[in-house]
PDB file of C-alpha atoms in Angstrom:
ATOM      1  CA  UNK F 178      18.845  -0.159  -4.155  1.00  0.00           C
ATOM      2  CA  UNK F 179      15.824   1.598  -2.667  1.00  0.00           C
ATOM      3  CA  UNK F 180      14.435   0.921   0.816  1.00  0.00           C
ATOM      4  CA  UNK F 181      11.104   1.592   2.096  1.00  0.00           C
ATOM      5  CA  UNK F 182      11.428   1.941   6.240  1.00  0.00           C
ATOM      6  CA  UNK F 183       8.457   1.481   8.721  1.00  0.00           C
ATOM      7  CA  UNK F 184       9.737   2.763  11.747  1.00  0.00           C
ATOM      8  CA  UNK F 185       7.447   2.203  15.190  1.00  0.00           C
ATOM      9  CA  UNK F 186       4.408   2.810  13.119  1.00  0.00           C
ATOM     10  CA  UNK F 187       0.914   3.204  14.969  1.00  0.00           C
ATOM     11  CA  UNK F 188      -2.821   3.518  13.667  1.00  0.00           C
ATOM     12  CA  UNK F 189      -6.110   3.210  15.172  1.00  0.00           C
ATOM     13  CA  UNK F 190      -9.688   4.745  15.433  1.00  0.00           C
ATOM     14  CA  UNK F 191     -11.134   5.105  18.442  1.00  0.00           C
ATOM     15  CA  UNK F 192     -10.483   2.661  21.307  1.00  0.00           C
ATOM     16  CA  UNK F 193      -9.380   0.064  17.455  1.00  0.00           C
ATOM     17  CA  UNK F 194      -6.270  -0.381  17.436  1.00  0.00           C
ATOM     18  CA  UNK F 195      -5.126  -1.691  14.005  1.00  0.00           C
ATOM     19  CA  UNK F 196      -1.539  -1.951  14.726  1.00  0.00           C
ATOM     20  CA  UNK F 197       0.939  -0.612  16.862  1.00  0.00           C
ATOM     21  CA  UNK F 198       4.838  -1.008  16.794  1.00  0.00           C
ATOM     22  CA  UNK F 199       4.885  -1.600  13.348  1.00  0.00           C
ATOM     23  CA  UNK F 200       8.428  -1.939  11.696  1.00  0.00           C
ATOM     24  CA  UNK F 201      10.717  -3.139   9.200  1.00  0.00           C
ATOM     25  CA  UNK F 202      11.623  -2.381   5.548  1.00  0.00           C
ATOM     26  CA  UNK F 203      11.310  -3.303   2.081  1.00  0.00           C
ATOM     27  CA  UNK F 204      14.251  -3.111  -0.410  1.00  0.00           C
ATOM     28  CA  UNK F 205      13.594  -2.963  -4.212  1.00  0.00           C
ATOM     29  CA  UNK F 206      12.953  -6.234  -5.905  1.00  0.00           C
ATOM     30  CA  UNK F 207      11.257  -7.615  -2.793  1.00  0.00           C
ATOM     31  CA  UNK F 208       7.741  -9.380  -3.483  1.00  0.00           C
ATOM     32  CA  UNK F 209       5.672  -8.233  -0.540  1.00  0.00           C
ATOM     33  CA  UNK F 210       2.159  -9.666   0.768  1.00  0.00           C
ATOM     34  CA  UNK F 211      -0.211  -8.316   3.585  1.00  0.00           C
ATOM     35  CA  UNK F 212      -2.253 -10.581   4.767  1.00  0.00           C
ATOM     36  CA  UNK F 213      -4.827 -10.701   7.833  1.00  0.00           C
ATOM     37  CA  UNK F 214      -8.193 -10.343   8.414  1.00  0.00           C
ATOM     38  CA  UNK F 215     -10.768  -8.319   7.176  1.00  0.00           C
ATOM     39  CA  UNK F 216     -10.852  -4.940   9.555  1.00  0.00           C
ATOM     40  CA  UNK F 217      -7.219  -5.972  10.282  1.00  0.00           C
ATOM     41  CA  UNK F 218      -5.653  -2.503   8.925  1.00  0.00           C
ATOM     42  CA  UNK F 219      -4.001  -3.650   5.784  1.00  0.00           C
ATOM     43  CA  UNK F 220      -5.607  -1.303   3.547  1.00  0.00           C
ATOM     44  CA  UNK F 221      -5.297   1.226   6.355  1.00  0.00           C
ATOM     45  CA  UNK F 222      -1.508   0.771   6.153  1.00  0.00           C
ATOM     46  CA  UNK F 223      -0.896   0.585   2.570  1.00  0.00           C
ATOM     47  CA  UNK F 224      -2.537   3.866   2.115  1.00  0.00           C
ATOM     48  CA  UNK F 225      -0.114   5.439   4.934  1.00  0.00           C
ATOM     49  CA  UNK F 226       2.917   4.047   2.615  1.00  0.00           C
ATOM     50  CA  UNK F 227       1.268   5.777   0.094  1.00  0.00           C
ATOM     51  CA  UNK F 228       0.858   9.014   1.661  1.00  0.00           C
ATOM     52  CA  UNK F 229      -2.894   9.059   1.580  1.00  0.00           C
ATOM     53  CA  UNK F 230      -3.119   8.378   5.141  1.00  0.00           C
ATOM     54  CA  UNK F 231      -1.361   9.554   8.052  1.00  0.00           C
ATOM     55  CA  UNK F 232      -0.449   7.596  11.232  1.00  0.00           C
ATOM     56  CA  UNK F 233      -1.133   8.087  15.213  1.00  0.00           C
ATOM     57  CA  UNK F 234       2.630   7.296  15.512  1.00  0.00           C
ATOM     58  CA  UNK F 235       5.734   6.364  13.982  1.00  0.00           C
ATOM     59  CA  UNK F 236       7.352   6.672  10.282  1.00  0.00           C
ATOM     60  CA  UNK F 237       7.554   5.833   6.956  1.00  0.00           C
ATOM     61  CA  UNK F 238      10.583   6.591   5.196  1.00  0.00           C
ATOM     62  CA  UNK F 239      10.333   6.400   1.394  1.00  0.00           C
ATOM     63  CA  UNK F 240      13.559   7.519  -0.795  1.00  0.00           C
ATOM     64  CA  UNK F 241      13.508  10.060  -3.119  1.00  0.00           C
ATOM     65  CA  UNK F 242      12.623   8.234  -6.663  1.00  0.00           C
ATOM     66  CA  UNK F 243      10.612   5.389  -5.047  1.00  0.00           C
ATOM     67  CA  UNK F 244       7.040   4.911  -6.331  1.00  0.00           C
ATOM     68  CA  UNK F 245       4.543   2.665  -5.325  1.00  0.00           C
ATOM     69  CA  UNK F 246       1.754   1.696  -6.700  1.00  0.00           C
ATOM     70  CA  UNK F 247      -1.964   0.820  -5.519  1.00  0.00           C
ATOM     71  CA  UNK F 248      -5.080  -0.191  -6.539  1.00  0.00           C
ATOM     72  CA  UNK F 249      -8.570  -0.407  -4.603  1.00  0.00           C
ATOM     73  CA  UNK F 250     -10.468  -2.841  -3.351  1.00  0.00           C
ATOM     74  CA  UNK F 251     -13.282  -2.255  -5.406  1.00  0.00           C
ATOM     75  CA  UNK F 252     -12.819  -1.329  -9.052  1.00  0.00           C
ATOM     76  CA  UNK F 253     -15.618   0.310 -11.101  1.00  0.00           C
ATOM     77  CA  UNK F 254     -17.699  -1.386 -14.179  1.00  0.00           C
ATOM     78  CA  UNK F 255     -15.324  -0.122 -16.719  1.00  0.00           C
ATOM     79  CA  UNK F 256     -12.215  -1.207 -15.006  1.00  0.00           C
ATOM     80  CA  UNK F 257     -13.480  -4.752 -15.026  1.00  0.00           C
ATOM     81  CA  UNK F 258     -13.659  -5.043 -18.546  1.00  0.00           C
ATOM     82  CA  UNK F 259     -10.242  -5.919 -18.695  1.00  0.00           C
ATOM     83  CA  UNK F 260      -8.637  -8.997 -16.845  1.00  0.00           C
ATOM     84  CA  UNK F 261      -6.617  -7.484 -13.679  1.00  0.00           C
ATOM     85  CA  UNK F 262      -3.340  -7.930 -14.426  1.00  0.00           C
ATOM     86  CA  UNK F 263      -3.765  -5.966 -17.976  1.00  0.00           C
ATOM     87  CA  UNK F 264      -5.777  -3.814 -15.728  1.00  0.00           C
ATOM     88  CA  UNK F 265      -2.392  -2.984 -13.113  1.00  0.00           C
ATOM     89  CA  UNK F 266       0.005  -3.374 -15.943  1.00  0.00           C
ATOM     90  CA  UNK F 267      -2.077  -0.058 -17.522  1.00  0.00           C
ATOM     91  CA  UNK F 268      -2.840   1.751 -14.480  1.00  0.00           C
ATOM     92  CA  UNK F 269       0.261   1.394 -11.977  1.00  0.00           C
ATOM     93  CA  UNK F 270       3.572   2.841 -12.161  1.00  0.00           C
ATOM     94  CA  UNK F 271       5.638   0.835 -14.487  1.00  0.00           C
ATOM     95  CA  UNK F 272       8.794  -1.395 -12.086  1.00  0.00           C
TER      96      UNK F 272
END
């Protein structure tokens, strides 16, 4: 089973602190959600999962193997020509 560790994690810009003290993990086969408000960092911390991003503080610990998969917020023309989930099932790693 693979486990995906947030460990103390930290982001903010400026005097905006998004989140601080972030931790906890995710084992394969978990359904996840991240919910809050707009602003509210969830983007923000998906992308430091990812790798595309790096935090003020803290880690992420993803094993060796482990892919995740993303999509943005906003999609282009041509990507909506599809319904979404044909859209992910195309475009993100297969589970």
């Amino acid at each position: 089973m693979l486990t995906l560790t947030l460990q103390n994690l930290s982001k903010g810009f400026g005097a905006n602190v998004l989140f601080s003290g972030l931790s906890g993990s995710i084992s394969s086969g978990m359904r996840v959600a991240v919910i809050g408000p707009n602003g509210g960092g969830k983007s923000t911390l998906l992308k430091i999962i990812n790798g595309e991003s790096e935090a003020d503080g803290g880690g992420v610990h993803l094993p060796k193997g482990a892919r995740i998969g993303r999509a943005e917020q906003e999609l282009s023309q041509h990507d909506l020509q599809s319904p979404l989930l044909a859209w992910v099932l195309e475009n993100l790693p297969n589970w």
